PDB file of C-alpha atoms in Angstrom:
ATOM      1  CA  MET A  40       0.000   0.000   0.000  1.00  0.00           C
ATOM      2  CA  LYS A  41       2.873   2.400   0.707  1.00  0.00           C
ATOM      3  CA  ILE A  42       4.194   2.022  -2.838  1.00  0.00           C
ATOM      4  CA  VAL A  43       0.836   3.113  -4.253  1.00  0.00           C
ATOM      5  CA  LYS A  44       0.775   6.229  -2.045  1.00  0.00           C
ATOM      6  CA  ILE A  45       4.334   7.204  -2.972  1.00  0.00           C
ATOM      7  CA  SER A  46       3.611   6.669  -6.663  1.00  0.00           C
ATOM      8  CA  PHE A  47       0.448   8.761  -6.454  1.00  0.00           C
ATOM      9  CA  VAL A  48       2.273  11.628  -4.691  1.00  0.00           C
ATOM     10  CA  ALA A  49       5.170  11.493  -7.176  1.00  0.00           C
ATOM     11  CA  ALA A  50       2.750  11.527 -10.111  1.00  0.00           C
ATOM     12  CA  ALA A  51       0.912  14.528  -8.643  1.00  0.00           C
ATOM     13  CA  LEU A  52       4.164  16.457  -8.160  1.00  0.00           C
ATOM     14  CA  PHE A  53       5.293  15.752 -11.724  1.00  0.00           C
ATOM     15  CA  ALA A  54       1.899  16.810 -13.061  1.00  0.00           C
ATOM     16  CA  LEU A  55       2.086  20.142 -11.204  1.00  0.00           C
ATOM     17  CA  ALA A  56       5.746  20.870 -12.064  1.00  0.00           C
ATOM     18  CA  PRO A  57       4.976  22.782 -15.305  1.00  0.00           C
ATOM     19  CA  LEU A  58       2.656  25.107 -13.365  1.00  0.00           C
ATOM     20  CA  ALA A  59       5.338  25.996 -10.823  1.00  0.00           C
ATOM     21  CA  SER A  60       7.577  27.803 -13.310  1.00  0.00           C
ATOM     22  CA  GLN A  61       5.907  28.978 -16.467  1.00  0.00           C
ATOM     23  CA  ALA A  62       8.827  31.313 -17.263  1.00  0.00           C
ATOM     24  CA  GLN A  63      11.273  28.439 -17.500  1.00  0.00           C
ATOM     25  CA  HIS A  64      12.157  27.124 -20.948  1.00  0.00           C
ATOM     26  CA  ALA A  65      15.102  25.775 -22.901  1.00  0.00           C
ATOM     27  CA  HIS A  66      17.397  27.731 -25.166  1.00  0.00           C
ATOM     28  CA  GLY A  67      19.168  26.408 -28.261  1.00  0.00           C
ATOM     29  CA  ALA A  68      22.139  24.111 -27.689  1.00  0.00           C
ATOM     30  CA  GLY A  69      21.632  24.367 -23.919  1.00  0.00           C
ATOM     31  CA  ALA A  70      23.313  27.783 -23.840  1.00  0.00           C
ATOM     32  CA  ALA A  71      22.403  29.956 -20.897  1.00  0.00           C
ATOM     33  CA  ASP A  72      21.609  33.578 -21.596  1.00  0.00           C
ATOM     34  CA  LYS A  73      23.281  36.390 -19.700  1.00  0.00           C
ATOM     35  CA  HIS A  74      20.543  38.607 -18.221  1.00  0.00           C
ATOM     36  CA  ILE A  75      18.499  37.289 -15.301  1.00  0.00           C
ATOM     37  CA  ALA A  76      15.109  38.947 -15.269  1.00  0.00           C
ATOM     38  CA  PRO A  77      13.309  39.527 -11.960  1.00  0.00           C
ATOM     39  CA  GLY A  78      10.628  36.905 -11.466  1.00  0.00           C
ATOM     40  CA  GLU A  79      12.101  34.523 -14.011  1.00  0.00           C
ATOM     41  CA  THR A  80      14.133  31.417 -13.362  1.00  0.00           C
ATOM     42  CA  HIS A  81      16.511  31.661 -16.277  1.00  0.00           C
ATOM     43  CA  ALA A  82      18.696  34.261 -17.974  1.00  0.00           C
ATOM     44  CA  HIS A  83      18.397  36.152 -21.267  1.00  0.00           C
ATOM     45  CA  ALA A  84      20.815  37.743 -23.686  1.00  0.00           C
ATOM     46  CA  SER A  85      20.220  41.448 -24.209  1.00  0.00           C
ATOM     47  CA  PRO A  86      21.110  42.100 -27.868  1.00  0.00           C
ATOM     48  CA  HIS A  87      20.322  45.830 -27.744  1.00  0.00           C
ATOM     49  CA  GLY A  88      21.374  46.606 -24.170  1.00  0.00           C
ATOM     50  CA  GLY A  89      17.864  46.637 -22.684  1.00  0.00           C
ATOM     51  CA  MET A  90      15.733  44.508 -20.359  1.00  0.00           C
ATOM     52  CA  VAL A  91      14.531  41.153 -21.719  1.00  0.00           C
ATOM     53  CA  ARG A  92      11.439  39.191 -20.658  1.00  0.00           C
ATOM     54  CA  SER A  93       9.765  36.007 -21.868  1.00  0.00           C
ATOM     55  CA  ALA A  94       6.830  36.400 -24.244  1.00  0.00           C
ATOM     56  CA  LYS A  95       6.264  32.807 -25.299  1.00  0.00           C
ATOM     57  CA  PRO A  96       7.201  31.700 -27.880  1.00  0.00           C
ATOM     58  CA  TYR A  97       9.278  34.891 -28.166  1.00  0.00           C
ATOM     59  CA  HIS A  98      11.237  37.210 -25.912  1.00  0.00           C
ATOM     60  CA  MET A  99      10.663  40.950 -25.717  1.00  0.00           C
ATOM     61  CA  GLU A 100      13.377  43.542 -25.100  1.00  0.00           C
ATOM     62  CA  LEU A 101      12.690  47.059 -23.846  1.00  0.00           C
ATOM     63  CA  VAL A 102      15.380  49.683 -24.404  1.00  0.00           C
ATOM     64  CA  GLN A 103      14.704  52.886 -22.495  1.00  0.00           C
ATOM     65  CA  GLN A 104      15.727  56.174 -24.109  1.00  0.00           C
ATOM     66  CA  PRO A 105      15.210  59.680 -22.622  1.00  0.00           C
ATOM     67  CA  THR A 106      12.081  60.375 -24.726  1.00  0.00           C
ATOM     68  CA  GLU A 107      10.956  56.926 -25.875  1.00  0.00           C
ATOM     69  CA  LEU A 108      10.771  53.217 -25.174  1.00  0.00           C
ATOM     70  CA  ARG A 109      12.016  50.904 -27.927  1.00  0.00           C
ATOM     71  CA  ILE A 110      10.476  47.438 -28.033  1.00  0.00           C
ATOM     72  CA  TYR A 111      12.176  44.571 -29.868  1.00  0.00           C
ATOM     73  CA  LEU A 112      10.366  41.275 -30.424  1.00  0.00           C
ATOM     74  CA  LEU A 113      13.064  38.604 -30.343  1.00  0.00           C
ATOM     75  CA  GLY A 114      12.612  35.306 -32.121  1.00  0.00           C
ATOM     76  CA  ASP A 115      14.875  32.367 -32.869  1.00  0.00           C
ATOM     77  CA  LYS A 116      18.423  32.806 -31.545  1.00  0.00           C
ATOM     78  CA  MET A 117      17.343  36.126 -29.976  1.00  0.00           C
ATOM     79  CA  ALA A 118      17.248  37.847 -33.404  1.00  0.00           C
ATOM     80  CA  ALA A 119      14.856  40.782 -33.737  1.00  0.00           C
ATOM     81  CA  VAL A 120      11.645  40.084 -35.655  1.00  0.00           C
ATOM     82  CA  PRO A 121      10.935  42.614 -38.457  1.00  0.00           C
ATOM     83  CA  ASN A 122       8.318  45.152 -37.341  1.00  0.00           C
ATOM     84  CA  LYS A 123       6.098  44.849 -40.461  1.00  0.00           C
ATOM     85  CA  THR A 124       3.259  43.121 -38.571  1.00  0.00           C
ATOM     86  CA  LEU A 125       3.823  44.579 -35.086  1.00  0.00           C
ATOM     87  CA  THR A 126       1.162  46.818 -33.524  1.00  0.00           C
ATOM     88  CA  GLY A 127       0.146  47.662 -29.988  1.00  0.00           C
ATOM     89  CA  SER A 128       0.520  50.008 -27.054  1.00  0.00           C
ATOM     90  CA  VAL A 129       2.410  50.482 -23.806  1.00  0.00           C
ATOM     91  CA  MET A 130       0.775  51.372 -20.506  1.00  0.00           C
ATOM     92  CA  VAL A 131       3.377  53.386 -18.603  1.00  0.00           C
ATOM     93  CA  GLN A 132       3.357  54.067 -14.873  1.00  0.00           C
ATOM     94  CA  THR A 133       5.497  57.105 -14.157  1.00  0.00           C
ATOM     95  CA  THR A 134       7.710  57.819 -11.160  1.00  0.00           C
ATOM     96  CA  ASP A 135       4.999  60.184  -9.851  1.00  0.00           C
ATOM     97  CA  ASN A 136       2.457  57.287  -9.957  1.00  0.00           C
ATOM     98  CA  LYS A 137       0.478  58.511 -12.966  1.00  0.00           C
ATOM     99  CA  THR A 138      -0.524  56.117 -15.717  1.00  0.00           C
ATOM    100  CA  THR A 139      -0.643  56.812 -19.432  1.00  0.00           C
ATOM    101  CA  THR A 140      -1.114  54.595 -22.486  1.00  0.00           C
ATOM    102  CA  VAL A 141       1.102  55.275 -25.490  1.00  0.00           C
ATOM    103  CA  PRO A 142       0.622  53.734 -28.969  1.00  0.00           C
ATOM    104  CA  LEU A 143       3.494  51.832 -30.588  1.00  0.00           C
ATOM    105  CA  THR A 144       4.769  53.013 -33.976  1.00  0.00           C
ATOM    106  CA  ALA A 145       7.379  51.566 -36.333  1.00  0.00           C
ATOM    107  CA  GLY A 146      10.969  52.562 -35.658  1.00  0.00           C
ATOM    108  CA  GLY A 147      13.746  51.285 -37.886  1.00  0.00           C
ATOM    109  CA  THR A 148      13.069  47.878 -39.408  1.00  0.00           C
ATOM    110  CA  ASP A 149      13.119  45.663 -36.328  1.00  0.00           C
ATOM    111  CA  TYR A 150      11.570  47.553 -33.415  1.00  0.00           C
ATOM    112  CA  VAL A 151       8.558  49.621 -32.420  1.00  0.00           C
ATOM    113  CA  VAL A 152       8.601  52.856 -30.425  1.00  0.00           C
ATOM    114  CA  ALA A 153       6.462  54.350 -27.672  1.00  0.00           C
ATOM    115  CA  LYS A 154       7.066  58.131 -27.641  1.00  0.00           C
ATOM    116  CA  LEU A 155       6.858  59.325 -24.033  1.00  0.00           C
ATOM    117  CA  PRO A 156       5.155  62.606 -23.125  1.00  0.00           C
ATOM    118  CA  ALA A 157       7.639  65.392 -22.271  1.00  0.00           C
ATOM    119  CA  GLY A 158       9.166  65.036 -18.818  1.00  0.00           C
ATOM    120  CA  THR A 159       7.873  61.478 -18.306  1.00  0.00           C
ATOM    121  CA  LYS A 160      10.082  59.134 -16.310  1.00  0.00           C
ATOM    122  CA  ALA A 161       8.835  55.558 -16.585  1.00  0.00           C
ATOM    123  CA  ARG A 162       8.757  53.248 -13.568  1.00  0.00           C
ATOM    124  CA  THR A 163       6.756  50.347 -15.056  1.00  0.00           C
ATOM    125  CA  ALA A 164       5.782  49.509 -18.632  1.00  0.00           C
ATOM    126  CA  ILE A 165       3.200  46.935 -19.667  1.00  0.00           C
ATOM    127  CA  VAL A 166       3.615  46.184 -23.354  1.00  0.00           C
ATOM    128  CA  SER A 167       0.618  44.856 -25.299  1.00  0.00           C
ATOM    129  CA  LEU A 168       1.969  43.781 -28.665  1.00  0.00           C
ATOM    130  CA  LYS A 169       0.310  42.036 -31.586  1.00  0.00           C
ATOM    131  CA  ASN A 170       2.400  40.143 -34.116  1.00  0.00           C
ATOM    132  CA  GLY A 171      -0.195  39.450 -36.784  1.00  0.00           C
ATOM    133  CA  SER A 172      -2.844  37.454 -34.907  1.00  0.00           C
ATOM    134  CA  GLU A 173      -0.599  36.658 -31.908  1.00  0.00           C
ATOM    135  CA  ALA A 174      -1.214  38.753 -28.787  1.00  0.00           C
ATOM    136  CA  LEU A 175       1.732  39.183 -26.402  1.00  0.00           C
ATOM    137  CA  ASN A 176       1.729  41.008 -23.050  1.00  0.00           C
ATOM    138  CA  VAL A 177       4.858  41.650 -21.004  1.00  0.00           C
ATOM    139  CA  ARG A 178       5.511  43.719 -17.885  1.00  0.00           C
ATOM    140  CA  PHE A 179       8.799  45.564 -17.307  1.00  0.00           C
ATOM    141  CA  ASP A 180       9.350  46.799 -13.736  1.00  0.00           C
ATOM    142  CA  LYS A 181      11.914  49.023 -12.031  1.00  0.00           C
ATOM    143  CA  LEU A 182      12.695  51.071 -15.146  1.00  0.00           C
ATOM    144  CA  ASP A 183      13.538  54.089 -12.980  1.00  0.00           C
ATOM    145  CA  THR A 184      16.161  52.013 -11.123  1.00  0.00           C
ATOM    146  CA  ALA A 185      17.665  50.753 -14.393  1.00  0.00           C
ATOM    147  CA  ALA A 186      17.885  54.314 -15.739  1.00  0.00           C
ATOM    148  CA  LYS A 187      19.694  55.503 -12.587  1.00  0.00           C
ATOM    149  CA  ALA A 188      22.156  52.626 -12.917  1.00  0.00           C
ATOM    150  CA  GLY A 189      22.961  53.747 -16.479  1.00  0.00           C
ATOM    151  CA  LYS A 190      21.372  50.727 -18.131  1.00  0.00           C
ATOM    152  CA  SER A 191      19.193  52.794 -20.455  1.00  0.00           C
ATOM    153  CA  VAL A 192      21.978  53.430 -22.959  1.00  0.00           C
ATOM    154  CA  THR A 193      22.023  51.033 -25.885  1.00  0.00           C
ATOM    155  CA  ALA A 194      25.160  49.131 -26.795  1.00  0.00           C
ATOM    156  CA  ALA A 195      27.311  50.990 -29.329  1.00  0.00           C
ATOM    157  CA  TYR A 196      29.349  47.977 -30.526  1.00  0.00           C
ATOM    158  CA  THR A 197      28.291  44.590 -31.838  1.00  0.00           C
ATOM    159  CA  CYS A 198      29.747  41.541 -33.567  1.00  0.00           C
ATOM    160  CA  PRO A 199      29.698  41.682 -37.385  1.00  0.00           C
ATOM    161  CA  MET A 200      28.508  38.045 -37.306  1.00  0.00           C
ATOM    162  CA  ASN A 201      25.581  38.992 -34.976  1.00  0.00           C
ATOM    163  CA  CYS A 202      26.637  36.492 -32.322  1.00  0.00           C
ATOM    164  CA  GLU A 203      24.312  36.216 -29.327  1.00  0.00           C
ATOM    165  CA  GLY A 204      25.425  38.253 -26.326  1.00  0.00           C
ATOM    166  CA  SER A 205      28.075  40.234 -28.221  1.00  0.00           C
ATOM    167  CA  ALA A 206      26.619  43.742 -27.706  1.00  0.00           C
ATOM    168  CA  SER A 207      28.891  46.068 -25.752  1.00  0.00           C
ATOM    169  CA  ASP A 208      29.187  49.733 -24.862  1.00  0.00           C
ATOM    170  CA  LYS A 209      32.917  49.720 -25.649  1.00  0.00           C
ATOM    171  CA  PRO A 210      35.163  48.242 -28.378  1.00  0.00           C
ATOM    172  CA  GLY A 211      36.626  44.773 -27.938  1.00  0.00           C
ATOM    173  CA  SER A 212      36.228  41.287 -29.332  1.00  0.00           C
ATOM    174  CA  CYS A 213      33.205  39.005 -29.538  1.00  0.00           C
ATOM    175  CA  PRO A 214      33.111  36.478 -26.690  1.00  0.00           C
ATOM    176  CA  LYS A 215      31.665  33.829 -29.047  1.00  0.00           C
ATOM    177  CA  CYS A 216      33.692  34.050 -32.279  1.00  0.00           C
ATOM    178  CA  GLY A 217      36.581  36.348 -31.328  1.00  0.00           C
ATOM    179  CA  MET A 218      36.002  38.862 -34.141  1.00  0.00           C
ATOM    180  CA  ALA A 219      36.525  42.559 -33.426  1.00  0.00           C
ATOM    181  CA  LEU A 220      33.309  44.349 -32.431  1.00  0.00           C
ATOM    182  CA  VAL A 221      32.207  47.060 -34.859  1.00  0.00           C
ATOM    183  CA  LYS A 222      30.497  50.341 -34.069  1.00  0.00           C
ATOM    184  CA  LYS A 223      26.751  50.362 -34.792  1.00  0.00           C
ATOM    185  CA  ALA A 224      25.587  52.756 -37.489  1.00  0.00           C
TER     186      ALA A 224
END
């Protein structure tokens, strides 16, 4: 009888395991990413120097600029998805606890932009993004802390081979392939 009870308990624990950590997932070739996001149990690469969160089956990166928020939808191998089919909005909570919703517009070829009202300092951003018929919602917290720490500046150098995790704010060599990093245009 004890074996049956142990088997039943083990089966119940295994059945509930996927519910315990919905943010956990595997990355290609078992490679760990480099940025640990609050509330998530694994790390992410930050190809553009921003904050990265899971948005299954994608990742979403928010890069904070003084007057705008840039949102990158990251697909396979953390490469940015072209913005041709991306639409949506960002609900922004400011440091003075006001909330405003800002529409997303195309910026470049691989990101969308939320233009912030003058003088706005974002604390939290909830991104509602549609990629065609797919709806994705991601929350980014502690943006005011990241800005104070100097994390709002995008990386100025990257690998010419677009290796994952190669973005840097200073010249050097790619940690993956060893090639010299080049300045972004």
